Tab-separated table of C-alpha atoms and ligand atoms in Angstrom:
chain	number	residue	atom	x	y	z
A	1	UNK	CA	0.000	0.000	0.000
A	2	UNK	CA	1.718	3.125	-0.648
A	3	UNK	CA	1.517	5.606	1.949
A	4	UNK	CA	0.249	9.443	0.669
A	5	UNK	CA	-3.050	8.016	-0.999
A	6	UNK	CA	-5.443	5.244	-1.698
A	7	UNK	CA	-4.198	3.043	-4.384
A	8	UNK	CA	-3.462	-0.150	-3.008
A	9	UNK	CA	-0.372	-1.740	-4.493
A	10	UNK	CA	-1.063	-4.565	-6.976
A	11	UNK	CA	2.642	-4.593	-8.807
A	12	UNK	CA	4.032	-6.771	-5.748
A	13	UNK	CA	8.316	-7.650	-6.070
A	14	UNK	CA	7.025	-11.040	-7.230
A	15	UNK	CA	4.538	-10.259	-9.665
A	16	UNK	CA	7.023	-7.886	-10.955
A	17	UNK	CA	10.068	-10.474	-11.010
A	18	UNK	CA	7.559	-12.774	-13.225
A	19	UNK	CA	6.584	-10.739	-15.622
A	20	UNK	CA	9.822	-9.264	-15.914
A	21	UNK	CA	10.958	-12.957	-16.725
A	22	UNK	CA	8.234	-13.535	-19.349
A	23	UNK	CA	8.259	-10.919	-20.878
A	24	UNK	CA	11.872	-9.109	-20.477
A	25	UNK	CA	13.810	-6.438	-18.314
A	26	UNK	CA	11.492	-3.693	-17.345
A	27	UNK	CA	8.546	-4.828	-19.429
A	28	UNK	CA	5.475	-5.777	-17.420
A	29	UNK	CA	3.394	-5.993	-21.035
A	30	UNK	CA	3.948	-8.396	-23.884
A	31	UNK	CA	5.367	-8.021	-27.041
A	32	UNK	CA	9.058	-6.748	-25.922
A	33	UNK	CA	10.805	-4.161	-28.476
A	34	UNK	CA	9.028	-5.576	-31.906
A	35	UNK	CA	5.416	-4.941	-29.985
A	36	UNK	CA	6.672	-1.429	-29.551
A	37	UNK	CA	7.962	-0.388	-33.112
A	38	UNK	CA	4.515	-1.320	-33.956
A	39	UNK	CA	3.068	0.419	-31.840
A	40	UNK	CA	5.252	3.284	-32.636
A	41	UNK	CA	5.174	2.870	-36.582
A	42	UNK	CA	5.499	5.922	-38.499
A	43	UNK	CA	5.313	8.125	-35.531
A	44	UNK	CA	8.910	9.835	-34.700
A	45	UNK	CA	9.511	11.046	-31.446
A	46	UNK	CA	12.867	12.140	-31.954
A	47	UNK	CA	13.867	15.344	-29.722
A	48	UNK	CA	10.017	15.490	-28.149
A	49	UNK	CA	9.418	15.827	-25.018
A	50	UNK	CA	6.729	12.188	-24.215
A	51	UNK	CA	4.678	11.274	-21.124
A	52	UNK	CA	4.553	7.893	-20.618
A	53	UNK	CA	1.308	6.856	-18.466
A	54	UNK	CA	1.469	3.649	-16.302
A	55	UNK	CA	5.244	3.586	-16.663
A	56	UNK	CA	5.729	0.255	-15.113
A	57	UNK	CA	9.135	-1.149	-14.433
A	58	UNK	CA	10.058	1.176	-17.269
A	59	UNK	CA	11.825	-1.126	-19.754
A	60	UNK	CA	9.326	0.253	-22.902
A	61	UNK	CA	10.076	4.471	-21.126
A	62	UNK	CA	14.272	3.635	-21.457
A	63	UNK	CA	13.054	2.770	-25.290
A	64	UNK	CA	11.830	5.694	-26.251
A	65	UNK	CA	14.569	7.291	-25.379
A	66	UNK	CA	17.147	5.043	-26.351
A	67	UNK	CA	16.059	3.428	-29.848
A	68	UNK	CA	13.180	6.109	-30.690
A	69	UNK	CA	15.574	9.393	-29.434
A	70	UNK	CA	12.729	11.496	-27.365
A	71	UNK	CA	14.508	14.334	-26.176
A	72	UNK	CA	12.933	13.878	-22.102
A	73	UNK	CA	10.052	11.340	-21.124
A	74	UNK	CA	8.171	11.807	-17.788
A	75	UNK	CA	6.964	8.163	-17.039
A	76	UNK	CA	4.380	8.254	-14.688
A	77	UNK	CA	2.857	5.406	-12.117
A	78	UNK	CA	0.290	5.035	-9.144
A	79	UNK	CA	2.951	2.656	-8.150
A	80	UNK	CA	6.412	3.223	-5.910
A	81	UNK	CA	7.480	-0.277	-6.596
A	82	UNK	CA	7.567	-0.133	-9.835
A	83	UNK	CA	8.842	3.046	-10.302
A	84	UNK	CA	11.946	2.323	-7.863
A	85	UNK	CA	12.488	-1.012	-10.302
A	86	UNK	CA	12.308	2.035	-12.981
A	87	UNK	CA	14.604	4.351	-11.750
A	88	UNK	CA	17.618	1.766	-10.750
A	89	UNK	CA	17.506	-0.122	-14.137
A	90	UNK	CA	17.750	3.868	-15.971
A	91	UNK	CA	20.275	4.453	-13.749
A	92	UNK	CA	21.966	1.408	-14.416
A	93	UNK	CA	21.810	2.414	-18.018
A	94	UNK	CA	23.106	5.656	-17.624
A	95	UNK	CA	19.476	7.218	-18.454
A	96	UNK	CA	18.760	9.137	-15.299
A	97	UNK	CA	19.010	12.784	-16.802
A	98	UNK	CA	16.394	12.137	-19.778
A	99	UNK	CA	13.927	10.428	-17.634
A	100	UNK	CA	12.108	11.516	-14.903
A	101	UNK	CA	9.844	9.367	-13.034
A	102	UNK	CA	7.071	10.520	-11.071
A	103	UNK	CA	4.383	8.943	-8.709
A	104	UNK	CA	1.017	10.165	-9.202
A	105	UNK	CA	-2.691	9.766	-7.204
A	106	UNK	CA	-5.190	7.934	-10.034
A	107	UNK	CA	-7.314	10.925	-11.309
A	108	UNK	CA	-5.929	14.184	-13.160
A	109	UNK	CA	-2.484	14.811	-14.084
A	110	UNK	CA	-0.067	16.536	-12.411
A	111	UNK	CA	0.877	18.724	-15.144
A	112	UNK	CA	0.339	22.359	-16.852
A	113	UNK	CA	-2.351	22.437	-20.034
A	114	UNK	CA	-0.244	21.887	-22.936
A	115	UNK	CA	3.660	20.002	-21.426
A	116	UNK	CA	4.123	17.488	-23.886
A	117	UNK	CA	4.377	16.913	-27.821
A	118	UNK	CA	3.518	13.586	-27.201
A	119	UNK	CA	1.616	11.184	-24.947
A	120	UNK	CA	2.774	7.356	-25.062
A	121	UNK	CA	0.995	4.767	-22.887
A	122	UNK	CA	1.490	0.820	-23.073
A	123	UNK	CA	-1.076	-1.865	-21.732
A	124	UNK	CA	-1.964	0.442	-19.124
A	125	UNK	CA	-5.108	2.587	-19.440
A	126	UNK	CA	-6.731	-0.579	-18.739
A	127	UNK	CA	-6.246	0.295	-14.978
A	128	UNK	CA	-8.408	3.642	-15.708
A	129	UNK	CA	-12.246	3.030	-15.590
A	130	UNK	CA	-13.061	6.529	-16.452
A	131	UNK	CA	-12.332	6.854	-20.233
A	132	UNK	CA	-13.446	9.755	-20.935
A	133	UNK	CA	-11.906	11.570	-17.798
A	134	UNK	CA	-9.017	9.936	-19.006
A	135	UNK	CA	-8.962	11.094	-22.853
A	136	UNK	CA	-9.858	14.652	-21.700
A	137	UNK	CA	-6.617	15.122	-19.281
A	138	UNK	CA	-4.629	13.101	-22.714
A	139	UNK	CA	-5.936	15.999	-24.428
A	140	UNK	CA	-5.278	18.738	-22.170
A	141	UNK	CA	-1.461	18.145	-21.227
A	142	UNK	CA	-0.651	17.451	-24.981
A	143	UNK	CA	0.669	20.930	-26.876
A	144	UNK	CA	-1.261	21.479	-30.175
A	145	UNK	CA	-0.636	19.169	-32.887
A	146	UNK	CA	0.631	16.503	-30.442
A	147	UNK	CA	-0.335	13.057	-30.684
A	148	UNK	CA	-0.964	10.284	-28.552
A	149	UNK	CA	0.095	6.831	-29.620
A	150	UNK	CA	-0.462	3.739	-27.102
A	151	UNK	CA	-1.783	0.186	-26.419
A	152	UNK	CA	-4.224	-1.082	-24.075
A	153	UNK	CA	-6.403	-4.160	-23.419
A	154	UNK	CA	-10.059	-3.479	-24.613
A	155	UNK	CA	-12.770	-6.056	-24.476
A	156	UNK	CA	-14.850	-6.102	-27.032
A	157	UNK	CA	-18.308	-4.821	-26.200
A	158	UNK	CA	-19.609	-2.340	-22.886
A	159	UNK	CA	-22.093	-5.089	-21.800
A	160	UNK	CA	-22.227	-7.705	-18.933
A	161	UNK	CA	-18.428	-9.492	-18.976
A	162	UNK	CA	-19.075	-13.314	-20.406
A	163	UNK	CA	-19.059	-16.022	-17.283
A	164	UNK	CA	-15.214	-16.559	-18.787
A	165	UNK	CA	-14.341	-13.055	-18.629
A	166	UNK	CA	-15.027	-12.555	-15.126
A	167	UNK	CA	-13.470	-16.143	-14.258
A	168	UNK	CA	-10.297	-14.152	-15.963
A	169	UNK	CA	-10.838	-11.104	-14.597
A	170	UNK	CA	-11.116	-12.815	-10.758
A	171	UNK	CA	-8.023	-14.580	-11.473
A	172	UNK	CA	-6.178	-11.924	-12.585
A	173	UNK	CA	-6.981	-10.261	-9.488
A	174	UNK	CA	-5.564	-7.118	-10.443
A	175	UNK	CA	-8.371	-3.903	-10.596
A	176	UNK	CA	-9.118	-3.422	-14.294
A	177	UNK	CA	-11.519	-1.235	-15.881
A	178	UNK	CA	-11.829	-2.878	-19.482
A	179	UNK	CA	-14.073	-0.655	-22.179
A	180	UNK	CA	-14.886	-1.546	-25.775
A	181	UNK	CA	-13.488	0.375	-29.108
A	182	UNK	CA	-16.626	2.223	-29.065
A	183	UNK	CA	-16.082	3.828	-25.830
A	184	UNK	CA	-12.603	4.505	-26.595
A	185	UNK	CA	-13.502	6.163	-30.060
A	186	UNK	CA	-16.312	7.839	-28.534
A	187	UNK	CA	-14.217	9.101	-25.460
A	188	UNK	CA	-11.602	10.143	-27.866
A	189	UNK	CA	-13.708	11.981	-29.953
A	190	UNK	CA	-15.477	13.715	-26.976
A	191	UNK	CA	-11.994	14.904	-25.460
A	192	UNK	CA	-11.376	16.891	-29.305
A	193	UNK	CA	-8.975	14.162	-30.958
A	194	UNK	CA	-9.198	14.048	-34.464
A	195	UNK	CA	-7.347	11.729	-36.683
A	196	UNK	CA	-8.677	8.505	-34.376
A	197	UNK	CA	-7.626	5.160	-35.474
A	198	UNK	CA	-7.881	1.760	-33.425
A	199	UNK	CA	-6.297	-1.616	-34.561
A	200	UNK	CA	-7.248	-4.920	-32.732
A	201	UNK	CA	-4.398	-6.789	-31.641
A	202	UNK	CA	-6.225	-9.839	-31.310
A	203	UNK	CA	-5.272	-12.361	-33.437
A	204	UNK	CA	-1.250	-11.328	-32.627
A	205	UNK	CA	-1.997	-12.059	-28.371
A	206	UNK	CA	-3.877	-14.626	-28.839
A	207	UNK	CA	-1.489	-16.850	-30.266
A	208	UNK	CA	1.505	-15.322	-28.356
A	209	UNK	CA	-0.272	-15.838	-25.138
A	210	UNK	CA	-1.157	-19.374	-25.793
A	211	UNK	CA	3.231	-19.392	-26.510
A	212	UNK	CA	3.622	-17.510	-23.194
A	213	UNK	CA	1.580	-20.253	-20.803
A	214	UNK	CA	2.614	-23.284	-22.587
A	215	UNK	CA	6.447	-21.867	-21.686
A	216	UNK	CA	5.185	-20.343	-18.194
A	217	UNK	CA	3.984	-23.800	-17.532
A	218	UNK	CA	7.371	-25.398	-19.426
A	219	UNK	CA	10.711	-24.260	-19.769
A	220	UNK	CA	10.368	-21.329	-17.601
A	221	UNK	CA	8.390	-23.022	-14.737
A	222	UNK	CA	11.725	-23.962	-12.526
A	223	UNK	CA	13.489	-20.590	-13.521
A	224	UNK	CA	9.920	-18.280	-12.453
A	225	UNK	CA	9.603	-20.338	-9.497
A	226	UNK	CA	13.015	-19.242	-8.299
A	227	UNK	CA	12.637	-15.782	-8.951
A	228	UNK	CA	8.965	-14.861	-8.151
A	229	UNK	CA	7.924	-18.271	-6.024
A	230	UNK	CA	5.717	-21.081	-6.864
A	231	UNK	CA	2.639	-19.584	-5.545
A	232	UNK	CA	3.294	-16.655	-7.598
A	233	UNK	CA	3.743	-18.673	-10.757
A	234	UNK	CA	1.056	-21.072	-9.891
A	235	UNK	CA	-1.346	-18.515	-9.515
A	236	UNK	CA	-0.421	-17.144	-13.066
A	237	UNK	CA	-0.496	-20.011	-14.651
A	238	UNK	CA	-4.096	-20.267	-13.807
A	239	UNK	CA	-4.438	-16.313	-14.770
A	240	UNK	CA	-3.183	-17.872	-18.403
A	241	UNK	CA	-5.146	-20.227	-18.971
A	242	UNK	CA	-7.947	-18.278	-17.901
A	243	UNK	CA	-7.159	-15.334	-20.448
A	244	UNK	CA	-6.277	-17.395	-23.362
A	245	UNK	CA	-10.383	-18.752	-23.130
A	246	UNK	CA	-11.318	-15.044	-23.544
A	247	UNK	CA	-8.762	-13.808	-26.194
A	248	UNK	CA	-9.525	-16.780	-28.301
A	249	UNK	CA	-13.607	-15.753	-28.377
A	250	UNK	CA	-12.387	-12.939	-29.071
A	251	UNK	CA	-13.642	-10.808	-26.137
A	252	UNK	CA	-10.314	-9.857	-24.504
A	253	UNK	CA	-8.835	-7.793	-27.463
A	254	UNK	CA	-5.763	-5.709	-27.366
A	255	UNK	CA	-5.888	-2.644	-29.281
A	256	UNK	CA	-3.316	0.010	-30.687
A	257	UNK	CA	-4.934	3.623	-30.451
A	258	UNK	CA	-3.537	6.658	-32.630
A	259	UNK	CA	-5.158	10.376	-32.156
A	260	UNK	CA	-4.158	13.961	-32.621
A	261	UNK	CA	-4.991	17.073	-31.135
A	262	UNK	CA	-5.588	19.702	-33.643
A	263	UNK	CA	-2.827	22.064	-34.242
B	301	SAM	C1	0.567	-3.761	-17.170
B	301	SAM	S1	1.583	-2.546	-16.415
B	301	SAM	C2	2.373	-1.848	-17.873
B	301	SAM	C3	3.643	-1.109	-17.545
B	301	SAM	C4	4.431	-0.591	-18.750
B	301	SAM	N1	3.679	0.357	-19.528
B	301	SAM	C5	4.857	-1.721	-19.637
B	301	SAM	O1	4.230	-1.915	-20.693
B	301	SAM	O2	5.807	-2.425	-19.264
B	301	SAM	C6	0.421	-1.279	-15.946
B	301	SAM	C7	1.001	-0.161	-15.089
B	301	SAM	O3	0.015	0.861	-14.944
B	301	SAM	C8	0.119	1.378	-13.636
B	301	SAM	N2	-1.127	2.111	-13.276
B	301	SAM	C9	-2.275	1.620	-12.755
B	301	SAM	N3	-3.169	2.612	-12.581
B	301	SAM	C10	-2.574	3.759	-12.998
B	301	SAM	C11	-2.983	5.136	-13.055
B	301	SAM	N4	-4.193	5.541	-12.656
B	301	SAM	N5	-2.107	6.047	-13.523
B	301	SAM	C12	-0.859	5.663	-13.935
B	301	SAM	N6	-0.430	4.377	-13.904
B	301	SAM	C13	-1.268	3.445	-13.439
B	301	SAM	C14	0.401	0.157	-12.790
B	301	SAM	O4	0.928	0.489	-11.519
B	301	SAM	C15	1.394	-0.588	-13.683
B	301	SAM	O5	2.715	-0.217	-13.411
């Protein structure tokens, strides 16, 4: 629990370790660097100044920097765990003075109208019940012109969640706040984006999930158990198999979002 507001920590040392295992140093999303340059194609970043929301461990914030050349990126997380995990591995990698990571409360942003040319968030939104809330403070901290480029994990319709999708989402155990591409578009559109586009991921997750568990349950088993426990990797195991049911009807589905605010 961190201690100056009410978010209660859900990005534990072990859950971290795990993820960090399956899916690389500082990424707690899949996909590692290819996911990204998708994500990121045909957008350049170079000497812009990016705000990375739900930073993470901050393996995909050192990227942007690194391989895509933003000139500073603010990565920003509910979480101090996560963002210490951040800030060593930066350090580590001699990043420290174009990165600055900052905890923030869930709700509006921390920042002046207008601070960044560009708003980046990965697998991460999903977190944020409040769409449009959301979009609207996207909107207002991006400079005219700017444009935000991210993933997140949609489900496919605003309805009641299948019997299989709340078996996931009670595994998971983590406090999402899934939406459909409607509400997204819609939310979008509502905070003055123009230029919208949305691009199920799908198909790609659902047969690189199925990859992940059969190797989370495999080859990796003995090295996840020593580095995040057996409970830990247990438990997502079960999370797997769980998710895999609901991205194969289709109902979990990843998207990639695009939008600009008008110059
Ligand atoms: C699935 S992780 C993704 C981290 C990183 N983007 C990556 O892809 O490796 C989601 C992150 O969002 C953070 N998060 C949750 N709610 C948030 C909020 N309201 N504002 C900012 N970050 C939040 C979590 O603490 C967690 O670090």
């Amino acid at each position: 629990m961190s201690a100056d507001h009410g978010h209660e920590d859900e990005y534990h040392d072990e859950l971290i370790a795990f993820l960090e295992l399956v899916w690389g140093e500082g990424y707690l999303s899949p996909g590692g660097a290819e996911e990204v340059a998708r994500v990121l194609e045909g957008v350049d970043l170079s000497g812009l100044s990016v705000l990375d929301i739900g930073c993470g461990s901050g393996g995909i914030t050192m990227e942007l920097v690194e391989r895509y050349g933003a000139g500073h990126v603010t990565g920003i997380d509910v979480e101090g765990g996560v963002l210490k995990r951040a800030r060593d591995l930066a350090e580590a990698r001699g990043l420290s003075d174009r990165i600055d990571y900052v905890q923030v409360e869930p709700g509006p942003f921390p920042f002046e109208d207008a601070s960044f040319d560009a708003v980046f968030s990965k697998d991460a939104m999903i977190h944020i019940a409040d769409k449009e809330a959301l979009f609207a403070e996207v909107f207002r901290v991006l400079k005219p012109g700017g444009v935000f480029v991210a993933s997140d994990w949609l489900i496919s319709h605003d309805g009641e969640p299948s019997p299989e999708m709340k078996f996931y989402l009670e595994k998971e155990g983590l406090s999402f706040g899934m939406a459909s591409p409607e509400r997204y578009n819609k939310a979008l559109e509502g905070a003055g984006f123009t230029g919208i586009a949305l691009k199920n991921r799908n198909g790609w997750y659902r047969e690189v999930a199925r990859g992940e568990r059969d190797a989370i349950a495999g080859e990796l088993y003995e090295r996840a158990c020593e580095a995040a426990g057996k409970a830990e990797v247990d438990k997502n195991i079960a999370t797997w198999n769980a998710m895999v049911v609901v991205l194969e009807s289709g109902e979990h589905c990843p998207h990639h979002l695009r939008a600009v605010k008008p110059g």
